Coordinates of C-alpha atoms and ligand atoms in Angstrom, one line a residue:
M1 CA 0.1 -0.1 0.0
T2 CA 1.4 3.6 -0.7
G3 CA 0.3 6.7 0.8
T4 CA 0.4 7.8 4.4
A5 CA -2.5 6.9 7.1
E6 CA -3.9 3.3 7.7
P7 CA -7.2 3.0 6.1
T8 CA -9.1 2.2 9.3
A9 CA -7.5 5.3 10.9
L10 CA -9.1 7.4 8.1
H11 CA -12.8 5.8 8.4
P12 CA -14.1 2.6 10.5
F13 CA -15.9 1.5 7.4
L14 CA -12.3 0.9 5.8
G15 CA -11.4 -1.7 8.7
R16 CA -12.6 -4.6 7.1
A17 CA -10.9 -7.1 4.9
S18 CA -13.5 -6.9 1.9
H19 CA -16.6 -5.4 1.0
E20 CA -19.2 -7.7 -0.3
L21 CA -22.2 -7.7 -2.3
L22 CA -25.9 -6.9 -0.9
I23 CA -28.1 -10.0 -2.3
D24 CA -31.5 -11.3 -0.9
G25 CA -31.0 -9.4 2.6
R26 CA -27.4 -11.1 3.3
W27 CA -24.0 -9.8 2.4
L28 CA -22.0 -12.2 0.0
P29 CA -18.7 -12.3 -2.0
A30 CA -18.6 -12.3 -5.7
A31 CA -19.7 -15.7 -7.2
S32 CA -16.1 -15.5 -8.9
G33 CA -14.6 -14.9 -5.4
E34 CA -12.8 -11.9 -7.0
T35 CA -12.2 -8.5 -5.6
F36 CA -11.0 -5.3 -7.1
P37 CA -9.0 -2.5 -5.5
S38 CA -10.6 0.9 -4.2
V39 CA -8.1 3.8 -4.6
D40 CA -7.9 7.1 -2.5
P41 CA -7.6 9.8 -5.3
S42 CA -5.9 12.0 -2.9
T43 CA -3.0 10.0 -2.1
G44 CA -3.0 7.0 -4.7
A45 CA -3.3 4.5 -2.0
T46 CA -5.5 1.6 -2.1
I47 CA -8.3 1.5 0.7
A48 CA -10.5 -1.1 0.4
H49 CA -11.2 -4.3 -1.6
L50 CA -14.5 -4.9 -3.4
A51 CA -16.5 -7.9 -4.5
A52 CA -16.2 -7.8 -8.3
G53 CA -19.8 -8.8 -9.1
G54 CA -20.4 -9.9 -12.5
A55 CA -23.5 -11.7 -14.3
A56 CA -23.8 -14.5 -12.0
D57 CA -24.3 -12.3 -8.9
V58 CA -26.6 -9.9 -11.5
D59 CA -28.8 -13.0 -11.7
L60 CA -29.1 -14.0 -8.2
A61 CA -29.8 -10.2 -7.4
V62 CA -32.5 -9.9 -10.0
A63 CA -33.9 -13.2 -8.9
A64 CA -34.0 -11.8 -5.4
A65 CA -35.8 -8.7 -6.5
R66 CA -38.5 -10.6 -8.5
R67 CA -39.2 -12.6 -5.4
A68 CA -39.7 -9.4 -3.2
F69 CA -41.6 -7.6 -5.8
E70 CA -43.9 -10.6 -6.3
G71 CA -44.1 -11.2 -2.8
P72 CA -44.2 -9.4 0.4
W73 CA -42.8 -5.8 -0.7
G74 CA -45.7 -5.9 -3.6
A75 CA -48.0 -6.2 -0.9
A76 CA -47.0 -3.6 1.1
T77 CA -49.3 -0.5 1.8
P78 CA -48.4 3.0 0.8
V79 CA -48.6 3.9 4.5
Q80 CA -45.5 1.2 5.2
R81 CA -43.6 2.2 2.1
Q82 CA -44.0 6.1 3.1
N83 CA -42.8 4.8 6.7
V84 CA -39.7 3.2 5.1
L85 CA -38.7 6.3 3.5
L86 CA -39.1 8.2 6.5
R87 CA -36.8 5.9 8.7
L88 CA -34.2 6.0 5.9
A89 CA -34.3 9.8 6.0
T90 CA -33.9 9.4 10.0
L91 CA -30.9 7.1 9.3
L92 CA -29.3 9.4 6.9
E93 CA -29.6 12.6 9.2
E94 CA -27.6 10.5 11.9
N95 CA -24.8 8.9 9.6
Y96 CA -24.5 11.8 7.0
A97 CA -20.9 12.9 8.5
A98 CA -19.5 9.5 8.0
L99 CA -20.9 8.9 4.8
R100 CA -19.6 12.1 3.7
R101 CA -16.4 11.2 4.9
L102 CA -16.1 8.3 3.2
D103 CA -16.9 9.9 -0.1
A104 CA -14.2 12.5 0.7
I105 CA -11.6 9.4 0.8
D106 CA -13.1 7.4 -1.8
M107 CA -14.2 10.0 -4.6
G108 CA -12.3 13.0 -3.4
S109 CA -15.0 15.5 -2.6
P110 CA -13.4 17.7 -0.1
V111 CA -14.9 17.4 3.6
G112 CA -14.6 21.5 4.0
P113 CA -15.6 23.2 7.1
N114 CA -19.3 23.2 6.1
L115 CA -19.2 19.1 6.1
L116 CA -22.8 19.1 7.5
A117 CA -24.2 22.0 5.2
A118 CA -25.5 19.7 2.6
I119 CA -27.2 17.3 4.7
E120 CA -30.3 18.6 4.1
K121 CA -30.3 17.4 0.4
P122 CA -30.3 13.6 0.6
V123 CA -32.5 13.6 3.8
E124 CA -35.3 15.8 2.0
L125 CA -34.9 13.9 -1.0
C126 CA -36.1 10.6 1.0
R127 CA -39.1 12.9 3.2
Y128 CA -40.1 14.0 -0.3
Y129 CA -40.6 10.6 -2.0
A130 CA -42.0 9.7 1.5
G131 CA -44.9 11.9 0.8
W132 CA -45.7 10.2 -2.0
P133 CA -46.7 6.9 -1.9
T134 CA -50.0 7.9 -0.6
K135 CA -50.6 10.3 -3.2
I136 CA -50.2 8.2 -6.5
Y137 CA -53.5 8.6 -8.1
G138 CA -54.8 6.9 -11.1
E139 CA -57.7 8.8 -13.1
T140 CA -61.4 8.5 -13.7
I141 CA -61.7 9.0 -17.3
P142 CA -65.0 10.1 -19.1
N143 CA -65.9 7.7 -22.0
S144 CA -68.4 7.3 -24.5
A145 CA -69.6 3.7 -24.0
P146 CA -73.0 3.1 -22.5
G147 CA -72.6 1.2 -19.2
M148 CA -69.0 1.3 -18.8
V149 CA -66.8 3.1 -16.1
C150 CA -63.0 3.8 -17.0
Y151 CA -60.3 4.5 -14.7
T152 CA -56.6 4.1 -14.5
L153 CA -54.3 2.1 -12.0
R154 CA -50.6 3.3 -11.7
K155 CA -48.4 0.3 -10.7
P156 CA -44.8 -0.1 -10.2
V157 CA -43.1 -0.8 -13.1
G158 CA -41.0 -3.9 -11.2
V159 CA -37.7 -4.7 -10.7
V160 CA -35.5 -1.7 -11.3
G161 CA -31.5 -2.1 -12.5
A162 CA -30.0 1.2 -11.3
I163 CA -26.6 1.9 -12.6
I164 CA -24.9 5.1 -11.0
P165 CA -21.4 6.8 -11.7
W166 CA -19.0 7.8 -9.0
N167 CA -19.3 11.5 -8.3
G168 CA -21.8 11.9 -5.1
P169 CA -22.2 8.0 -5.1
F170 CA -24.7 7.7 -2.1
Q171 CA -26.7 10.8 -3.4
S172 CA -26.8 9.0 -6.8
A173 CA -28.1 5.8 -5.2
L174 CA -30.8 7.7 -3.2
M175 CA -32.2 9.3 -6.4
K176 CA -32.7 5.8 -7.9
I177 CA -34.0 4.1 -4.7
A178 CA -36.2 6.6 -3.2
P179 CA -38.4 6.9 -6.0
A180 CA -38.4 3.2 -6.6
L181 CA -39.4 2.3 -3.1
A182 CA -42.0 5.2 -3.1
T183 CA -43.6 3.5 -5.8
G184 CA -43.2 0.0 -4.9
C185 CA -40.5 -1.3 -7.3
T186 CA -37.4 -3.5 -6.0
V187 CA -33.8 -2.5 -7.1
V188 CA -30.7 -4.1 -8.1
L189 CA -28.3 -1.0 -7.8
K190 CA -24.7 -1.2 -9.6
P191 CA -22.6 1.5 -8.4
S192 CA -19.2 2.6 -10.0
E193 CA -16.0 0.6 -9.6
Q194 CA -14.5 4.1 -9.3
A195 CA -16.2 5.0 -6.0
C196 CA -19.0 3.3 -4.1
L197 CA -18.1 2.6 -0.6
S198 CA -20.4 5.0 0.7
V199 CA -23.3 3.2 -1.3
L200 CA -22.2 -0.2 0.6
M201 CA -22.5 2.0 3.8
L202 CA -25.9 3.0 2.6
G203 CA -26.9 -0.6 2.1
E204 CA -25.9 -1.1 5.6
L205 CA -28.1 1.5 7.0
I206 CA -31.1 -0.1 4.4
G207 CA -30.6 -3.3 6.5
Q208 CA -31.7 -1.5 9.6
L209 CA -35.1 -0.8 7.9
D210 CA -36.3 -4.7 8.3
L211 CA -37.4 -4.5 4.7
P212 CA -38.2 -8.1 3.1
P213 CA -35.0 -9.4 1.7
G214 CA -34.5 -8.6 -1.8
V215 CA -36.2 -5.1 -1.7
V216 CA -32.7 -3.4 -2.5
N217 CA -29.8 -5.3 -3.8
I218 CA -26.4 -3.9 -4.4
V219 CA -23.9 -5.4 -6.7
T220 CA -20.5 -3.6 -7.1
G221 CA -18.3 -4.4 -10.0
G222 CA -17.3 -3.0 -13.4
P223 CA -19.0 -2.5 -16.8
E224 CA -19.6 -6.1 -16.8
A225 CA -21.5 -6.2 -14.4
G226 CA -23.8 -2.9 -15.4
A227 CA -23.8 -4.6 -19.2
A228 CA -25.4 -7.9 -17.3
L229 CA -28.0 -5.9 -15.7
A230 CA -29.0 -4.0 -19.0
R231 CA -29.2 -6.8 -21.1
H232 CA -31.2 -8.9 -18.2
R233 CA -34.7 -10.1 -19.3
G234 CA -35.4 -10.2 -15.4
V235 CA -34.9 -6.3 -15.2
D236 CA -38.1 -4.2 -16.2
K237 CA -36.4 -0.9 -16.4
I238 CA -33.0 0.5 -16.1
A239 CA -32.3 4.0 -14.5
F240 CA -29.0 4.8 -15.5
T241 CA -26.7 7.9 -14.7
G242 CA -23.3 8.0 -16.5
S243 CA -21.8 9.1 -19.5
T244 CA -23.5 9.2 -22.8
A245 CA -21.3 6.6 -24.6
T246 CA -22.6 4.2 -21.8
G247 CA -25.9 5.4 -22.0
R248 CA -25.5 4.4 -25.7
S249 CA -24.6 0.8 -24.8
I250 CA -27.4 0.4 -22.1
V251 CA -30.0 1.3 -24.9
A252 CA -28.7 -1.4 -27.3
A253 CA -28.3 -4.0 -24.4
S254 CA -31.8 -3.1 -23.5
T255 CA -33.6 -4.5 -26.7
G256 CA -33.8 -8.0 -25.6
N257 CA -37.1 -7.3 -23.5
L258 CA -37.4 -3.5 -24.6
K259 CA -37.4 -2.6 -20.9
R260 CA -37.8 0.9 -19.8
V261 CA -34.9 3.1 -19.6
S262 CA -34.3 6.4 -18.1
M263 CA -31.1 8.4 -18.5
E264 CA -29.1 11.1 -17.0
L265 CA -26.4 11.4 -19.1
G266 CA -23.1 13.8 -19.7
G267 CA -23.1 17.6 -20.4
K268 CA -21.0 20.5 -21.9
S269 CA -23.1 23.3 -20.5
P270 CA -22.8 27.0 -21.5
D271 CA -22.4 30.0 -19.2
V272 CA -23.4 33.3 -20.5
V273 CA -22.3 36.4 -19.1
F274 CA -23.8 39.6 -20.1
A275 CA -22.3 42.8 -20.2
D276 CA -24.6 44.2 -17.5
A277 CA -23.9 41.4 -14.8
D278 CA -23.0 41.6 -11.5
L279 CA -19.5 40.5 -12.1
D280 CA -18.8 40.3 -8.1
R281 CA -21.4 37.4 -8.5
A282 CA -20.6 36.2 -12.1
V283 CA -16.8 35.5 -11.7
P284 CA -17.2 33.2 -8.7
G285 CA -20.3 31.8 -9.7
A286 CA -19.1 30.6 -13.3
A287 CA -15.8 29.7 -11.9
M288 CA -17.2 27.4 -9.2
G289 CA -19.4 26.2 -11.9
V290 CA -16.5 24.5 -13.6
F291 CA -14.0 24.5 -11.1
G292 CA -16.4 22.9 -8.0
S293 CA -15.7 19.1 -7.5
A294 CA -12.6 19.4 -9.8
G295 CA -15.1 19.8 -12.7
Q296 CA -16.4 16.3 -12.1
M297 CA -20.2 17.9 -12.2
C298 CA -22.5 16.4 -15.0
V299 CA -23.8 20.1 -14.8
A300 CA -20.5 22.1 -15.2
C301 CA -20.4 25.1 -17.0
A302 CA -17.2 24.5 -18.9
R303 CA -18.1 26.6 -21.9
V304 CA -18.0 30.5 -20.8
Y305 CA -19.4 33.1 -23.2
V306 CA -18.8 36.4 -22.1
E307 CA -19.8 39.9 -23.9
R308 CA -17.2 41.2 -25.5
P309 CA -17.2 44.7 -23.4
V310 CA -16.3 42.8 -20.1
Y311 CA -14.3 39.8 -21.7
E312 CA -11.3 41.1 -20.8
E313 CA -11.9 42.1 -17.0
F314 CA -13.9 38.9 -16.7
V315 CA -11.1 36.3 -18.0
E316 CA -8.7 38.3 -15.9
R317 CA -10.6 37.9 -12.7
T318 CA -11.5 34.3 -13.5
A319 CA -7.9 33.5 -13.6
R320 CA -6.9 35.2 -10.6
F321 CA -9.8 33.4 -8.9
A322 CA -8.6 29.9 -10.1
E323 CA -5.3 30.8 -8.7
G324 CA -6.5 31.4 -5.5
L325 CA -8.5 28.4 -4.9
V326 CA -6.9 26.0 -2.5
V327 CA -6.2 22.5 -4.1
G328 CA -5.2 19.7 -1.9
N329 CA -6.5 16.5 0.2
S330 CA -10.2 16.3 0.3
L331 CA -9.7 15.6 4.1
D332 CA -7.8 18.9 4.6
T333 CA -10.7 21.1 6.0
T334 CA -9.1 24.3 4.3
T335 CA -9.3 22.5 0.8
Q336 CA -11.6 24.1 -1.7
I337 CA -10.7 21.7 -4.8
G338 CA -9.8 18.1 -4.4
P339 CA -8.4 15.6 -6.9
V340 CA -10.0 14.1 -10.1
I341 CA -11.1 10.5 -9.5
S342 CA -8.5 8.5 -11.1
E343 CA -4.7 8.7 -12.9
A344 CA -6.8 7.6 -15.8
Q345 CA -9.0 10.7 -15.4
L346 CA -5.9 12.8 -14.8
G347 CA -4.5 12.0 -18.2
K348 CA -7.6 12.6 -19.9
V349 CA -7.9 15.9 -18.4
T350 CA -4.2 17.1 -19.1
G351 CA -4.5 15.4 -22.5
H352 CA -7.6 17.8 -23.5
I353 CA -5.5 20.8 -22.3
G354 CA -2.5 19.7 -24.1
D355 CA -4.5 19.4 -27.3
A356 CA -6.5 22.8 -26.9
L357 CA -2.9 24.4 -26.6
E358 CA -1.7 22.4 -29.8
A359 CA -4.8 23.8 -31.5
G360 CA -4.1 27.6 -30.7
A361 CA -5.7 28.0 -27.1
A362 CA -3.9 30.1 -24.6
T363 CA -3.6 29.5 -20.7
R364 CA -4.4 32.4 -18.4
A365 CA -4.3 30.0 -15.6
G366 CA -3.3 26.7 -14.3
G367 CA -3.1 24.4 -17.1
T368 CA -0.9 21.4 -15.6
R369 CA -1.1 18.6 -12.9
L370 CA 0.0 19.8 -9.7
I371 CA 2.7 17.4 -8.3
D372 CA 4.8 18.4 -5.6
P373 CA 5.6 16.9 -1.8
A374 CA 2.0 18.1 -0.4
R375 CA 0.0 16.6 -3.0
A376 CA 2.5 13.5 -3.9
G377 CA 0.7 10.4 -5.1
G378 CA -2.6 12.5 -5.8
F379 CA -4.3 13.1 -9.0
F380 CA -4.6 16.8 -8.9
V381 CA -5.3 19.6 -11.9
A382 CA -4.8 23.1 -11.3
P383 CA -7.9 24.8 -12.2
T384 CA -7.3 26.1 -15.5
V385 CA -8.7 29.2 -17.6
L386 CA -8.3 28.7 -21.3
T387 CA -8.7 31.6 -24.1
D388 CA -8.3 31.9 -27.7
V389 CA -10.4 28.9 -28.3
R390 CA -12.8 28.4 -31.3
D391 CA -16.0 26.9 -31.1
D392 CA -15.0 23.7 -33.1
M393 CA -12.1 22.8 -30.7
R394 CA -12.8 19.7 -28.6
V395 CA -11.9 21.3 -25.7
V396 CA -15.6 23.3 -26.3
Q397 CA -17.3 20.3 -27.8
E398 CA -16.5 17.4 -25.6
E399 CA -17.3 16.7 -22.1
I400 CA -13.9 17.0 -19.8
F401 CA -15.0 16.3 -16.6
G402 CA -12.2 18.3 -15.1
P403 CA -11.5 21.6 -13.8
V404 CA -11.2 23.4 -17.3
A405 CA -12.8 26.8 -18.4
A406 CA -12.8 27.5 -21.9
I407 CA -14.0 31.4 -22.2
M408 CA -14.7 32.8 -25.4
P409 CA -16.1 36.5 -26.2
F410 CA -19.6 37.1 -27.9
D411 CA -21.2 40.1 -29.7
D412 CA -24.7 39.7 -29.5
R413 CA -27.6 37.6 -28.0
D414 CA -28.8 36.0 -31.0
E415 CA -25.1 34.8 -31.9
V416 CA -24.4 33.6 -28.5
V417 CA -27.9 31.6 -28.3
R418 CA -26.8 29.9 -31.3
R419 CA -23.3 29.1 -30.1
A420 CA -24.4 28.1 -26.7
N421 CA -26.9 25.5 -28.6
A422 CA -24.3 24.3 -31.2
T423 CA -23.3 20.9 -29.0
D424 CA -24.8 17.7 -29.1
Y425 CA -25.5 18.0 -25.3
G426 CA -28.3 20.0 -23.7
L427 CA -28.2 19.3 -19.9
A428 CA -27.6 22.6 -17.8
G429 CA -26.8 26.2 -18.6
A430 CA -26.3 29.7 -16.6
V431 CA -26.7 33.0 -17.6
W432 CA -25.7 36.0 -15.8
T433 CA -27.4 39.5 -16.5
R434 CA -29.3 42.1 -14.5
D435 CA -32.0 42.3 -17.5
L436 CA -34.8 40.4 -16.6
A437 CA -36.1 40.2 -20.1
T438 CA -32.9 38.9 -21.4
A439 CA -32.7 36.1 -18.9
H440 CA -36.4 34.9 -19.9
H441 CA -35.0 35.3 -23.5
M442 CA -32.7 33.0 -23.0
A443 CA -34.4 30.6 -21.0
E444 CA -36.7 30.1 -24.0
R445 CA -34.0 29.6 -26.3
L446 CA -31.3 27.7 -24.7
R447 CA -31.9 23.9 -25.2
T448 CA -31.0 22.9 -21.7
G449 CA -32.8 20.6 -19.3
V450 CA -32.4 23.3 -16.4
L451 CA -31.1 26.7 -16.3
W452 CA -29.7 29.1 -13.6
V453 CA -30.1 32.6 -13.8
N454 CA -27.6 34.9 -11.7
C455 CA -27.0 31.5 -9.6
F456 CA -25.5 28.0 -10.0
G457 CA -26.2 24.5 -9.1
M458 CA -29.6 24.6 -7.4
F459 CA -31.2 22.0 -6.7
E460 CA -34.5 20.5 -5.0
P461 CA -36.4 17.4 -4.8
G462 CA -39.6 18.9 -5.9
V463 CA -38.3 20.4 -9.1
P464 CA -37.6 18.1 -12.1
F465 CA -34.0 17.8 -13.4
G466 CA -33.1 16.1 -16.9
G467 CA -31.3 16.7 -19.8
M468 CA -32.2 17.5 -23.6
K469 CA -30.5 16.0 -26.8
T470 CA -27.6 13.5 -26.0
S471 CA -27.8 14.5 -22.1
G472 CA -30.9 12.2 -21.4
W473 CA -33.9 10.7 -21.5
G474 CA -36.6 11.5 -18.3
H475 CA -36.2 13.2 -15.4
E476 CA -34.9 12.8 -11.8
F477 CA -36.8 14.7 -8.9
G478 CA -40.3 15.9 -8.4
P479 CA -43.3 13.9 -9.7
Q480 CA -41.7 13.5 -13.2
S481 CA -39.3 11.0 -11.7
L482 CA -41.9 9.0 -10.2
D483 CA -43.6 8.6 -13.7
E484 CA -40.5 6.9 -14.6
Y485 CA -41.3 4.3 -12.1
L486 CA -45.1 3.7 -12.7
S487 CA -46.8 1.9 -15.4
I488 CA -50.6 2.4 -16.5
T489 CA -53.7 -0.1 -16.3
S490 CA -56.6 1.3 -18.0
V491 CA -59.7 -0.5 -16.6
W492 CA -62.8 -0.9 -18.4
L493 CA -65.3 -1.7 -15.9
R494 CA -69.0 -2.7 -17.2
V495 CA -71.6 -1.8 -14.5
G496 CA -74.3 -1.6 -17.2
T497 CA -76.9 -4.5 -18.2
D498 CA -76.8 -5.6 -21.7
E499 CA -80.3 -3.5 -22.2
E500 CA -78.6 -0.2 -21.1
A501 CA -75.6 -0.9 -22.8
R502 CA -77.3 -1.6 -26.0
T503 CA -79.9 1.5 -25.5
G504 CA -77.8 3.9 -23.3
A505 CA -80.6 3.7 -21.3
R506 CA -78.9 5.0 -18.0
R507 CA -78.0 8.3 -19.4
A508 CA -79.6 11.0 -17.8
T509 CA -80.0 12.5 -21.2
A510 CA -80.4 10.1 -24.2
P511 CA -78.2 11.0 -27.1
E512 CA -81.0 11.8 -29.7
A513 CA -82.2 14.1 -27.5
W514 CA -80.5 17.1 -28.6
P515 CA -79.5 17.9 -32.6
G516 CA -76.4 16.1 -33.7
G517 CA -76.5 13.6 -30.8
G518 CA -76.8 10.2 -32.1
H519 CA -75.3 6.8 -31.1
Ligands
NAD601 P1 -19.6 5.9 -16.9 O1 -20.8 6.0 -18.0 O2 -18.1 5.6 -17.4 O3 -20.0 4.9 -15.8 C1 -21.0 5.1 -15.1 C2 -21.6 3.4 -14.7 O4 -22.0 2.9 -16.0 C3 -20.8 3.1 -13.8 O5 -21.3 1.9 -12.7 C4 -20.2 1.9 -14.8 O6 -19.5 0.7 -14.2 C5 -21.0 1.7 -15.6 N1 -21.1 1.0 -16.9 C6 -20.0 1.4 -17.8 N2 -19.9 0.8 -18.8 C7 -21.5 0.1 -18.8 C8 -21.9 -0.7 -20.0 N3 -21.8 -1.1 -21.3 N4 -23.1 -1.3 -19.6 C9 -23.5 -1.0 -18.3 N5 -22.9 -0.3 -17.3 C10 -21.9 0.2 -17.6 O7 -19.5 7.3 -16.0 P2 -18.5 7.7 -15.0 O8 -17.2 8.1 -15.6 O9 -18.9 6.7 -13.8 O10 -19.2 9.0 -14.5 C11 -19.0 10.4 -15.4 C12 -20.2 10.7 -16.2 O11 -21.5 10.6 -15.7 C13 -20.1 11.9 -16.8 O12 -20.4 11.7 -18.0 C14 -21.3 12.8 -16.1 O13 -21.7 13.7 -17.1 C15 -22.3 11.9 -16.1 N6 -23.1 12.0 -15.0 C16 -24.5 12.7 -15.1 C17 -25.3 12.9 -14.3 C18 -26.7 13.8 -14.7 O14 -27.5 13.7 -13.9 N7 -26.9 13.8 -16.0 C19 -24.9 13.0 -13.0 C20 -23.5 12.5 -12.6 C21 -22.7 12.0 -13.7

């Protein structure tokens, strides 16, 4: 092992020899007996060994989820499902600091002085979905057939295969598990091989809920485990969050039983700064919109368009801001920007910067890996500001998932709308202006699933979140998310006699009683 501290000293959860799969209410090794290492990106040290689940484990987990769905969990009442989610929210509240610290070590998100500041998000999410089981209404639909009543039943879609990325692991897991439990589905969750320890800890907390076995199963492992889930005929729906490339593979793999697929995918979101913007807000807002989490946010606004009169000032102030950010070990409470997730990701980010420079871009801040005794072994990239970039460069078109801002000038509103919309992605965007009309105009014309005006990164469980174009299908949060986990049965209920059906006699007014009525 490389690095400084023993894993157990970092977090009690790291004290075990290996971390197993949660299948049918029991913790089991992978059928193959194989494990894979988990690496702390702040130090490069191996901190845990995890069971490398594969197709055989996915089979077991799907079978367990099916039994739970067709058995006791399928019979759970709305109030029982509500109470499960309320108890889960309380457990999250009690264990939030430990979960977040585990993520800090495993995925490199800084603990910061405000460790508990974001606690309300996952807790609110569970409480929000706890409110829904008692309110999943069908409809009574007027119909024209005599003696017939028509209504809809909204039913859980069944066994959900949830596949999630490594950025914000337990939060991502909850975004799938909470609506699934609210609607009465069961889950086989495949977290990312890059960071999934907090998901396993979440699995232990879920174990305290006394759910029937098999309601929530967790299979750790790599792409093969995800692919086995995506093609499994016993899975009714895949809820996926991850890259657009993987999303395409999942759609292709899901065709066997044409399972339902919802997808939250990648992005290359635009930030548009108008000359009338309050730069005291726009500079730090736009900067943290791309440097925050070391740029590893699906919603990172990495293409920054700035109206020409304030372009130079904006670039200069953003470069100074970038240089002032404290980059370091995620467990250091002064750290603002942690490492990127892996050595491979480090290579990808620096490769993108190198390509851009070769294509004519200039660096105004950062541009390199940070490697010095204080950061030895870790995967740190200096927050980077690039100028002299063109719209057709890879650095402007492709998702980098690193702290790299490409800042470009623009001259008028139509031009910036056209350029901001000119990528395959459509996840998020931000606009900075003091003019309400401009803000609304941009909200109408930008093809993004979410738009922040004079702010960045606002989320709330009741507000739908999802991408356009290659950024995804469907929504997280809000009632829209529940629809992804529900199917509809339309019920035709014959209540009239044959005579009544033939004559329409039960109608208060016979059809022929008004001109144009008829049968
Ligand atoms: P990824 O697509 O590489 O992996 C995501 C998950 O899919 C992992 O669990 C992985 O093991 C699994 N997987 C990989 N190949 C698979 C296959 N062929 N079949 C089935 N499963 C497979 O993504 P990542 O690197 O973990 O995460 C970063 C990406 O996720 C970025 O593109 C980011 O924008 C995106 N993301 C999107 C959102 C959103 O809400 N839109 C949120 C977070 C992250």
